[in-house]
Amino acid sequence: MEAAELLGMGDVSAPVPRTNRLRRDVEDHLRIAYEHYGLPAGALAAAEDDLRLAGQLRARFADEDTSALPRTSFDDMASPLQIRLDGPAERDTVAAAQIAADRALREQALAGLTTGAENSARTLETLQDMIERHIDGLLAQINEAFDTLDRQRGGDGACLEYTSVRPDGARPWRWEVTPRWKRSARGDYVHYRENANGAQVKVYAIQLVLAALLADAEPRGRVLILDELGNSLGEVNRKDMLGALRTVARRQHLTILGTCQDSVLVDAADVCDELLWFTHASSSDAYNQPTRAWGYDSDTQRVELTADWITAGRSHA
């Protein structure tokens, strides 16, 4: 059975190859083995002694009468190759063992790095979940305050549409936020880029800033600076915006500084705690006229406390 398997015969009942066929197979396989080692046919003259001897034995084996018992054994022909292969075998075994050990270490290190990366990915996902919930909550509060401010001034409602464009991994995160508002009680929410008059856009821009302040849990001590306060607004819208600014400043305990034209000063004086009036008489004047100040809150010393600072530069005029 074993002999048949070594001969490559799957079925032991199959006919056994003839002797000459087996001899040719032996010769062919041995020739191929030597060629793989580096001894091609026809190169015996330049080969070393043992390989040249092996080539001569193979040639003698090929010339023998196939009907008689072979005088040259397979072991004699294969011995030089076997000796050469056995020589580095121990070194190859040691190298193979070292390679296997190195591979095992690398696989162990790779497994550790993979585990660390998976743990980091789970931690990142948990943090992103927390951040997303937190920002969603803040935007929901701003959305509610935005709508409340608009309805308090007589509007029909406003909202924020927001979407989290969450990154894949530790990459920049983008939030898409779109303000919308209604132009009529039964109308749909209109995109902020829809055609509208400039005053309406400015009103909602201020309302959105105030909504963000109202949604802030720690606004105390902050300063909001608004340029051209109330300009380009009609009387009703202007008074509504100024009143909203005063309400938010007092409720959130923050300071709002606004610049405005002279035409807005009268309305601004009704809602602010302090008014600074800068006068530029003409383009030929290098400096403004002396600054005038009015205080309107319960701190009666506000103007007196700032008087020296305000008048300090007048000597240089």
mmCIF file of C-alpha atoms in Angstrom:
data_model
loop_
_atom_site.group_PDB
_atom_site.id
_atom_site.type_symbol
_atom_site.label_atom_id
_atom_site.label_comp_id
_atom_site.label_asym_id
_atom_site.label_seq_id
_atom_site.Cartn_x
_atom_site.Cartn_y
_atom_site.Cartn_z
ATOM 1 C CA MET A 1 0.000 0.000 0.000
ATOM 2 C CA GLU A 2 2.697 2.500 0.995
ATOM 3 C CA ALA A 3 4.790 1.625 -2.044
ATOM 4 C CA ALA A 4 1.811 2.251 -4.310
ATOM 5 C CA GLU A 5 1.134 5.639 -2.695
ATOM 6 C CA LEU A 6 4.789 6.634 -3.084
ATOM 7 C CA LEU A 7 4.553 5.765 -6.765
ATOM 8 C CA GLY A 8 1.650 8.184 -7.020
ATOM 9 C CA MET A 9 -0.887 5.487 -7.662
ATOM 10 C CA GLY A 10 -4.275 6.217 -6.202
ATOM 11 C CA ASP A 11 -5.583 2.750 -6.860
ATOM 12 C CA VAL A 12 -3.482 -0.249 -5.734
ATOM 13 C CA SER A 13 -5.391 -2.434 -8.146
ATOM 14 C CA ALA A 14 -4.123 -0.444 -11.126
ATOM 15 C CA PRO A 15 -1.403 -1.986 -13.271
ATOM 16 C CA VAL A 16 2.152 -1.475 -11.993
ATOM 17 C CA PRO A 17 4.348 0.541 -14.434
ATOM 18 C CA ARG A 18 7.006 -1.359 -16.301
ATOM 19 C CA THR A 19 10.599 -1.350 -15.065
ATOM 20 C CA ASN A 20 11.930 0.799 -17.885
ATOM 21 C CA ARG A 21 9.161 3.318 -17.273
ATOM 22 C CA LEU A 22 10.115 3.546 -13.599
ATOM 23 C CA ARG A 23 13.795 3.950 -14.504
ATOM 24 C CA ARG A 24 12.998 6.821 -16.863
ATOM 25 C CA ASP A 25 10.864 8.508 -14.188
ATOM 26 C CA VAL A 26 13.689 8.161 -11.674
ATOM 27 C CA GLU A 27 16.190 9.626 -14.113
ATOM 28 C CA ASP A 28 13.892 12.522 -15.072
ATOM 29 C CA HIS A 29 13.084 13.460 -11.489
ATOM 30 C CA LEU A 30 16.697 13.316 -10.440
ATOM 31 C CA ARG A 31 17.758 15.438 -13.423
ATOM 32 C CA ILE A 32 15.106 18.033 -12.517
ATOM 33 C CA ALA A 33 16.263 18.012 -8.902
ATOM 34 C CA TYR A 34 19.871 18.723 -9.957
ATOM 35 C CA GLU A 35 18.742 21.443 -12.355
ATOM 36 C CA HIS A 36 16.823 23.142 -9.579
ATOM 37 C CA TYR A 37 19.931 22.968 -7.446
ATOM 38 C CA GLY A 38 21.930 24.712 -10.155
ATOM 39 C CA LEU A 39 23.379 22.041 -12.366
ATOM 40 C CA PRO A 40 21.740 22.316 -15.801
ATOM 41 C CA ALA A 41 22.290 19.666 -18.406
ATOM 42 C CA GLY A 42 25.521 20.060 -20.359
ATOM 43 C CA ALA A 43 27.324 21.935 -17.572
ATOM 44 C CA LEU A 44 29.183 18.969 -16.040
ATOM 45 C CA ALA A 45 32.597 20.177 -17.171
ATOM 46 C CA ALA A 46 32.347 23.295 -15.003
ATOM 47 C CA ALA A 47 30.728 21.549 -12.044
ATOM 48 C CA GLU A 48 32.462 20.588 -8.832
ATOM 49 C CA ASP A 49 33.777 17.071 -8.390
ATOM 50 C CA ASP A 50 30.835 15.608 -6.483
ATOM 51 C CA LEU A 51 28.259 17.086 -8.831
ATOM 52 C CA ARG A 52 30.245 16.026 -11.867
ATOM 53 C CA LEU A 53 30.392 12.509 -10.445
ATOM 54 C CA ALA A 54 26.637 12.553 -9.923
ATOM 55 C CA GLY A 55 26.170 13.611 -13.549
ATOM 56 C CA GLN A 56 28.395 10.807 -14.769
ATOM 57 C CA LEU A 57 26.461 8.283 -12.671
ATOM 58 C CA ARG A 58 23.180 9.545 -14.121
ATOM 59 C CA ALA A 59 24.572 9.182 -17.651
ATOM 60 C CA ARG A 60 25.764 5.658 -16.863
ATOM 61 C CA PHE A 61 22.388 4.831 -15.371
ATOM 62 C CA ALA A 62 20.662 6.025 -18.523
ATOM 63 C CA ASP A 63 22.876 3.828 -20.735
ATOM 64 C CA GLU A 64 22.321 0.641 -18.774
ATOM 65 C CA ASP A 65 20.203 -2.168 -20.103
ATOM 66 C CA THR A 66 16.723 -1.670 -18.695
ATOM 67 C CA SER A 67 15.994 -5.395 -18.867
ATOM 68 C CA ALA A 68 18.792 -6.228 -16.393
ATOM 69 C CA LEU A 69 19.277 -5.232 -12.803
ATOM 70 C CA PRO A 70 20.789 -1.727 -12.535
ATOM 71 C CA ARG A 71 24.468 -1.557 -11.673
ATOM 72 C CA THR A 72 24.157 2.081 -10.569
ATOM 73 C CA SER A 73 21.895 2.630 -7.561
ATOM 74 C CA PHE A 74 19.623 5.575 -7.020
ATOM 75 C CA ASP A 75 21.331 6.317 -3.721
ATOM 76 C CA ASP A 76 24.698 6.697 -5.499
ATOM 77 C CA MET A 77 23.228 9.229 -7.927
ATOM 78 C CA ALA A 78 21.293 11.172 -5.297
ATOM 79 C CA SER A 79 23.959 11.084 -2.570
ATOM 80 C CA PRO A 80 25.925 14.214 -3.683
ATOM 81 C CA LEU A 81 22.707 16.265 -3.785
ATOM 82 C CA GLN A 82 21.551 14.846 -0.468
ATOM 83 C CA ILE A 83 24.895 15.708 1.153
ATOM 84 C CA ARG A 84 24.728 19.263 -0.171
ATOM 85 C CA LEU A 85 21.176 19.665 1.072
ATOM 86 C CA ASP A 86 21.941 18.184 4.481
ATOM 87 C CA GLY A 87 24.847 20.600 4.978
ATOM 88 C CA PRO A 88 22.773 23.800 5.441
ATOM 89 C CA ALA A 89 19.765 21.902 6.799
ATOM 90 C CA GLU A 90 20.648 22.630 10.417
ATOM 91 C CA ARG A 91 21.250 26.286 9.643
ATOM 92 C CA ASP A 92 17.974 26.403 7.748
ATOM 93 C CA THR A 93 16.212 24.804 10.699
ATOM 94 C CA VAL A 94 17.613 27.427 13.085
ATOM 95 C CA ALA A 95 16.701 30.220 10.652
ATOM 96 C CA ALA A 96 13.213 28.801 10.225
ATOM 97 C CA ALA A 97 12.793 28.636 13.995
ATOM 98 C CA GLN A 98 13.960 32.257 14.308
ATOM 99 C CA ILE A 99 11.619 33.332 11.519
ATOM 100 C CA ALA A 100 8.736 31.531 13.206
ATOM 101 C CA ALA A 101 9.583 33.208 16.535
ATOM 102 C CA ASP A 102 9.792 36.635 14.873
ATOM 103 C CA ARG A 103 6.480 36.053 13.144
ATOM 104 C CA ALA A 104 4.905 35.025 16.424
ATOM 105 C CA LEU A 105 6.188 38.217 18.083
ATOM 106 C CA ARG A 106 4.931 40.336 15.218
ATOM 107 C CA GLU A 107 1.554 38.621 15.293
ATOM 108 C CA GLN A 108 1.389 39.184 19.044
ATOM 109 C CA ALA A 109 2.334 42.851 18.638
ATOM 110 C CA LEU A 110 -0.141 43.231 15.773
ATOM 111 C CA ALA A 111 -2.863 41.626 17.881
ATOM 112 C CA GLY A 112 -2.085 44.072 20.703
ATOM 113 C CA LEU A 113 -2.171 47.041 18.327
ATOM 114 C CA THR A 114 -5.403 45.783 16.789
ATOM 115 C CA THR A 115 -6.974 45.463 20.224
ATOM 116 C CA GLY A 116 -5.749 48.943 21.154
ATOM 117 C CA ALA A 117 -7.111 50.388 17.917
ATOM 118 C CA GLU A 118 -10.477 48.715 18.481
ATOM 119 C CA ASN A 119 -10.617 50.045 22.058
ATOM 120 C CA SER A 120 -9.670 53.528 20.847
ATOM 121 C CA ALA A 121 -12.352 53.360 18.156
ATOM 122 C CA ARG A 122 -14.969 52.415 20.754
ATOM 123 C CA THR A 123 -13.784 55.209 23.051
ATOM 124 C CA LEU A 124 -13.898 57.693 20.158
ATOM 125 C CA GLU A 125 -17.401 56.570 19.253
ATOM 126 C CA THR A 126 -18.520 56.998 22.865
ATOM 127 C CA LEU A 127 -17.018 60.501 22.994
ATOM 128 C CA GLN A 128 -18.617 61.403 19.672
ATOM 129 C CA ASP A 129 -21.969 60.190 20.986
ATOM 130 C CA MET A 130 -21.590 62.409 24.043
ATOM 131 C CA ILE A 131 -20.522 65.413 21.937
ATOM 132 C CA GLU A 132 -23.372 64.878 19.511
ATOM 133 C CA ARG A 133 -25.960 64.663 22.292
ATOM 134 C CA HIS A 134 -24.516 67.761 23.952
ATOM 135 C CA ILE A 135 -24.511 69.865 20.787
ATOM 136 C CA ASP A 136 -27.946 68.571 19.820
ATOM 137 C CA GLY A 137 -29.174 69.729 23.215
ATOM 138 C CA LEU A 138 -27.611 73.175 22.804
ATOM 139 C CA LEU A 139 -29.047 73.631 19.326
ATOM 140 C CA ALA A 140 -32.450 72.498 20.587
ATOM 141 C CA GLN A 141 -32.296 75.177 23.302
ATOM 142 C CA ILE A 142 -31.247 77.820 20.766
ATOM 143 C CA ASN A 143 -34.058 76.680 18.482
ATOM 144 C CA GLU A 144 -36.601 77.055 21.289
ATOM 145 C CA ALA A 145 -35.271 80.474 22.311
ATOM 146 C CA PHE A 146 -35.209 81.604 18.659
ATOM 147 C CA ASP A 147 -38.876 80.710 18.246
ATOM 148 C CA THR A 148 -39.857 82.280 21.592
ATOM 149 C CA LEU A 149 -38.133 85.584 20.801
ATOM 150 C CA ASP A 150 -39.837 85.782 17.429
ATOM 151 C CA ARG A 151 -43.300 85.110 18.855
ATOM 152 C CA GLN A 152 -42.776 87.555 21.717
ATOM 153 C CA ARG A 153 -42.228 90.375 19.227
ATOM 154 C CA GLY A 154 -45.348 89.375 17.289
ATOM 155 C CA GLY A 155 -43.786 87.099 14.690
ATOM 156 C CA ASP A 156 -45.203 83.812 13.477
ATOM 157 C CA GLY A 157 -42.348 81.612 14.606
ATOM 158 C CA ALA A 158 -38.773 80.704 13.722
ATOM 159 C CA CYS A 159 -36.692 77.561 13.915
ATOM 160 C CA LEU A 160 -33.285 76.033 13.307
ATOM 161 C CA GLU A 161 -32.790 72.993 11.133
ATOM 162 C CA TYR A 162 -29.542 71.268 12.060
ATOM 163 C CA THR A 163 -27.783 68.123 10.941
ATOM 164 C CA SER A 164 -24.667 66.463 12.306
ATOM 165 C CA VAL A 165 -22.300 65.410 9.511
ATOM 166 C CA ARG A 166 -20.392 62.988 11.681
ATOM 167 C CA PRO A 167 -16.879 62.067 10.540
ATOM 168 C CA ASP A 168 -15.595 58.555 10.053
ATOM 169 C CA GLY A 169 -12.939 58.366 12.748
ATOM 170 C CA ALA A 170 -10.963 61.258 14.216
ATOM 171 C CA ARG A 171 -11.568 63.791 11.442
ATOM 172 C CA PRO A 172 -13.063 67.291 11.283
ATOM 173 C CA TRP A 173 -16.714 67.401 12.269
ATOM 174 C CA ARG A 174 -19.244 69.576 10.471
ATOM 175 C CA TRP A 175 -22.677 70.724 11.619
ATOM 176 C CA GLU A 176 -25.105 72.105 9.072
ATOM 177 C CA VAL A 177 -27.442 74.680 10.652
ATOM 178 C CA THR A 178 -30.121 76.538 8.702
ATOM 179 C CA PRO A 179 -32.273 79.315 10.237
ATOM 180 C CA ARG A 180 -35.865 79.477 8.984
ATOM 181 C CA TRP A 181 -38.862 81.601 9.889
ATOM 182 C CA LYS A 182 -42.494 82.082 8.967
ATOM 183 C CA ARG A 183 -43.827 85.079 7.082
ATOM 184 C CA SER A 184 -47.433 84.266 7.960
ATOM 185 C CA ALA A 185 -49.238 82.208 10.571
ATOM 186 C CA ARG A 186 -50.320 79.552 8.061
ATOM 187 C CA GLY A 187 -47.198 79.650 5.919
ATOM 188 C CA ASP A 188 -44.263 77.268 5.911
ATOM 189 C CA TYR A 189 -40.863 78.017 7.375
ATOM 190 C CA VAL A 190 -38.830 79.971 4.836
ATOM 191 C CA HIS A 191 -35.108 79.472 4.253
ATOM 192 C CA TYR A 192 -33.046 82.436 5.455
ATOM 193 C CA ARG A 193 -31.636 82.926 1.957
ATOM 194 C CA GLU A 194 -35.055 83.434 0.418
ATOM 195 C CA ASN A 195 -35.581 86.928 -0.927
ATOM 196 C CA ALA A 196 -36.551 89.244 1.922
ATOM 197 C CA ASN A 197 -36.090 92.867 2.875
ATOM 198 C CA GLY A 198 -32.855 93.767 4.639
ATOM 199 C CA ALA A 199 -34.628 94.815 7.827
ATOM 200 C CA GLN A 200 -36.248 91.395 8.228
ATOM 201 C CA VAL A 201 -32.940 89.580 7.771
ATOM 202 C CA LYS A 202 -31.278 91.878 10.311
ATOM 203 C CA VAL A 203 -34.056 91.312 12.864
ATOM 204 C CA TYR A 204 -33.710 87.559 12.650
ATOM 205 C CA ALA A 205 -29.916 87.766 12.733
ATOM 206 C CA ILE A 206 -30.100 89.667 16.027
ATOM 207 C CA GLN A 207 -32.747 87.276 17.350
ATOM 208 C CA LEU A 208 -30.524 84.307 16.541
ATOM 209 C CA VAL A 209 -27.582 85.848 18.406
ATOM 210 C CA LEU A 210 -29.815 86.539 21.403
ATOM 211 C CA ALA A 211 -31.220 83.009 21.255
ATOM 212 C CA ALA A 212 -27.667 81.639 21.498
ATOM 213 C CA LEU A 213 -27.063 83.846 24.544
ATOM 214 C CA LEU A 214 -30.303 82.724 26.182
ATOM 215 C CA ALA A 215 -29.336 79.076 25.635
ATOM 216 C CA ASP A 216 -25.887 79.606 27.194
ATOM 217 C CA ALA A 217 -25.643 78.179 30.698
ATOM 218 C CA GLU A 218 -22.766 80.488 31.731
ATOM 219 C CA PRO A 219 -23.179 83.882 30.018
ATOM 220 C CA ARG A 220 -22.414 86.005 33.083
ATOM 221 C CA GLY A 221 -19.636 88.509 32.433
ATOM 222 C CA ARG A 222 -19.591 88.112 28.658
ATOM 223 C CA VAL A 223 -19.686 91.040 26.236
ATOM 224 C CA LEU A 224 -21.687 91.204 22.986
ATOM 225 C CA ILE A 225 -20.710 93.914 20.487
ATOM 226 C CA LEU A 226 -23.223 94.936 17.800
ATOM 227 C CA ASP A 227 -22.357 97.381 15.041
ATOM 228 C CA GLU A 228 -24.942 99.701 13.466
ATOM 229 C CA LEU A 229 -27.474 98.880 16.152
ATOM 230 C CA GLY A 230 -31.035 99.409 14.933
ATOM 231 C CA ASN A 231 -30.005 101.034 11.666
ATOM 232 C CA SER A 232 -32.128 100.238 8.592
ATOM 233 C CA LEU A 233 -34.978 99.134 10.875
ATOM 234 C CA GLY A 234 -38.362 100.735 11.063
ATOM 235 C CA GLU A 235 -39.580 102.249 14.314
ATOM 236 C CA VAL A 236 -41.496 99.174 15.474
ATOM 237 C CA ASN A 237 -38.763 96.658 14.621
ATOM 238 C CA ARG A 238 -36.111 98.913 16.104
ATOM 239 C CA LYS A 239 -37.911 99.252 19.423
ATOM 240 C CA ASP A 240 -38.639 95.524 19.513
ATOM 241 C CA MET A 241 -34.972 94.675 18.949
ATOM 242 C CA LEU A 242 -33.713 97.177 21.498
ATOM 243 C CA GLY A 243 -36.201 95.901 24.053
ATOM 244 C CA ALA A 244 -35.113 92.313 23.399
ATOM 245 C CA LEU A 245 -31.462 93.282 23.831
ATOM 246 C CA ARG A 246 -32.220 94.896 27.183
ATOM 247 C CA THR A 247 -34.206 91.862 28.369
ATOM 248 C CA VAL A 248 -31.480 89.400 27.427
ATOM 249 C CA ALA A 249 -28.693 91.536 28.925
ATOM 250 C CA ARG A 250 -30.456 91.754 32.271
ATOM 251 C CA ARG A 251 -31.628 88.162 32.357
ATOM 252 C CA GLN A 252 -28.252 86.703 31.387
ATOM 253 C CA HIS A 253 -26.134 89.257 33.312
ATOM 254 C CA LEU A 254 -23.996 90.246 30.347
ATOM 255 C CA THR A 255 -22.918 93.497 28.706
ATOM 256 C CA ILE A 256 -24.086 94.514 25.238
ATOM 257 C CA LEU A 257 -22.213 97.300 23.467
ATOM 258 C CA GLY A 258 -23.886 98.724 20.391
ATOM 259 C CA THR A 259 -22.945 101.472 17.966
ATOM 260 C CA CYS A 260 -25.676 103.396 16.209
ATOM 261 C CA GLN A 261 -26.407 106.552 14.238
ATOM 262 C CA ASP A 262 -27.780 109.698 15.850
ATOM 263 C CA SER A 263 -31.262 108.836 14.587
ATOM 264 C CA VAL A 264 -31.336 105.760 16.863
ATOM 265 C CA LEU A 265 -30.019 107.474 19.992
ATOM 266 C CA VAL A 266 -33.420 108.456 21.333
ATOM 267 C CA ASP A 267 -34.752 104.903 21.163
ATOM 268 C CA ALA A 268 -31.471 103.486 22.491
ATOM 269 C CA ALA A 269 -31.605 105.824 25.475
ATOM 270 C CA ASP A 270 -34.928 104.257 26.515
ATOM 271 C CA VAL A 271 -33.409 100.784 26.974
ATOM 272 C CA CYS A 272 -29.713 101.210 27.797
ATOM 273 C CA ASP A 273 -28.023 101.858 31.128
ATOM 274 C CA GLU A 274 -25.337 104.122 29.715
ATOM 275 C CA LEU A 275 -25.007 106.234 26.599
ATOM 276 C CA LEU A 276 -21.775 107.596 25.100
ATOM 277 C CA TRP A 277 -22.246 110.208 22.382
ATOM 278 C CA PHE A 278 -19.353 110.702 19.992
ATOM 279 C CA THR A 279 -19.653 113.736 17.715
ATOM 280 C CA HIS A 280 -17.593 114.262 14.571
ATOM 281 C CA ALA A 281 -18.215 117.870 13.553
ATOM 282 C CA SER A 282 -16.450 117.956 10.188
ATOM 283 C CA SER A 283 -13.860 116.161 8.087
ATOM 284 C CA SER A 284 -11.353 118.921 8.812
ATOM 285 C CA ASP A 285 -11.311 118.034 12.513
ATOM 286 C CA ALA A 286 -8.588 115.605 13.493
ATOM 287 C CA TYR A 287 -10.497 114.457 16.574
ATOM 288 C CA ASN A 288 -14.108 114.002 17.583
ATOM 289 C CA GLN A 289 -15.862 116.579 19.701
ATOM 290 C CA PRO A 290 -15.755 115.963 23.481
ATOM 291 C CA THR A 291 -17.586 112.750 24.349
ATOM 292 C CA ARG A 292 -20.795 113.131 26.316
ATOM 293 C CA ALA A 293 -22.087 110.433 28.671
ATOM 294 C CA TRP A 294 -25.444 109.696 30.281
ATOM 295 C CA GLY A 295 -26.245 107.019 32.840
ATOM 296 C CA TYR A 296 -29.733 105.612 33.301
ATOM 297 C CA ASP A 297 -29.468 102.780 35.799
ATOM 298 C CA SER A 298 -29.514 102.667 39.584
ATOM 299 C CA ASP A 299 -25.756 103.162 39.767
ATOM 300 C CA THR A 300 -25.859 106.948 39.960
ATOM 301 C CA GLN A 301 -22.096 107.197 40.166
ATOM 302 C CA ARG A 302 -21.541 105.499 36.797
ATOM 303 C CA VAL A 303 -20.989 108.770 34.912
ATOM 304 C CA GLU A 304 -18.917 110.309 37.692
ATOM 305 C CA LEU A 305 -16.667 107.252 37.907
ATOM 306 C CA THR A 306 -15.960 107.402 34.179
ATOM 307 C CA ALA A 307 -15.677 111.198 33.930
ATOM 308 C CA ASP A 308 -11.921 111.365 34.380
ATOM 309 C CA TRP A 309 -11.364 108.694 31.767
ATOM 310 C CA ILE A 310 -13.662 110.391 29.285
ATOM 311 C CA THR A 311 -12.126 113.868 29.737
ATOM 312 C CA ALA A 312 -8.515 112.727 29.906
ATOM 313 C CA GLY A 313 -7.887 113.227 26.205
ATOM 314 C CA ARG A 314 -9.456 116.632 25.842
ATOM 315 C CA SER A 315 -6.238 118.453 26.651
ATOM 316 C CA HIS A 316 -4.704 116.947 23.507
ATOM 317 C CA ALA A 317 -7.458 118.205 21.198
#
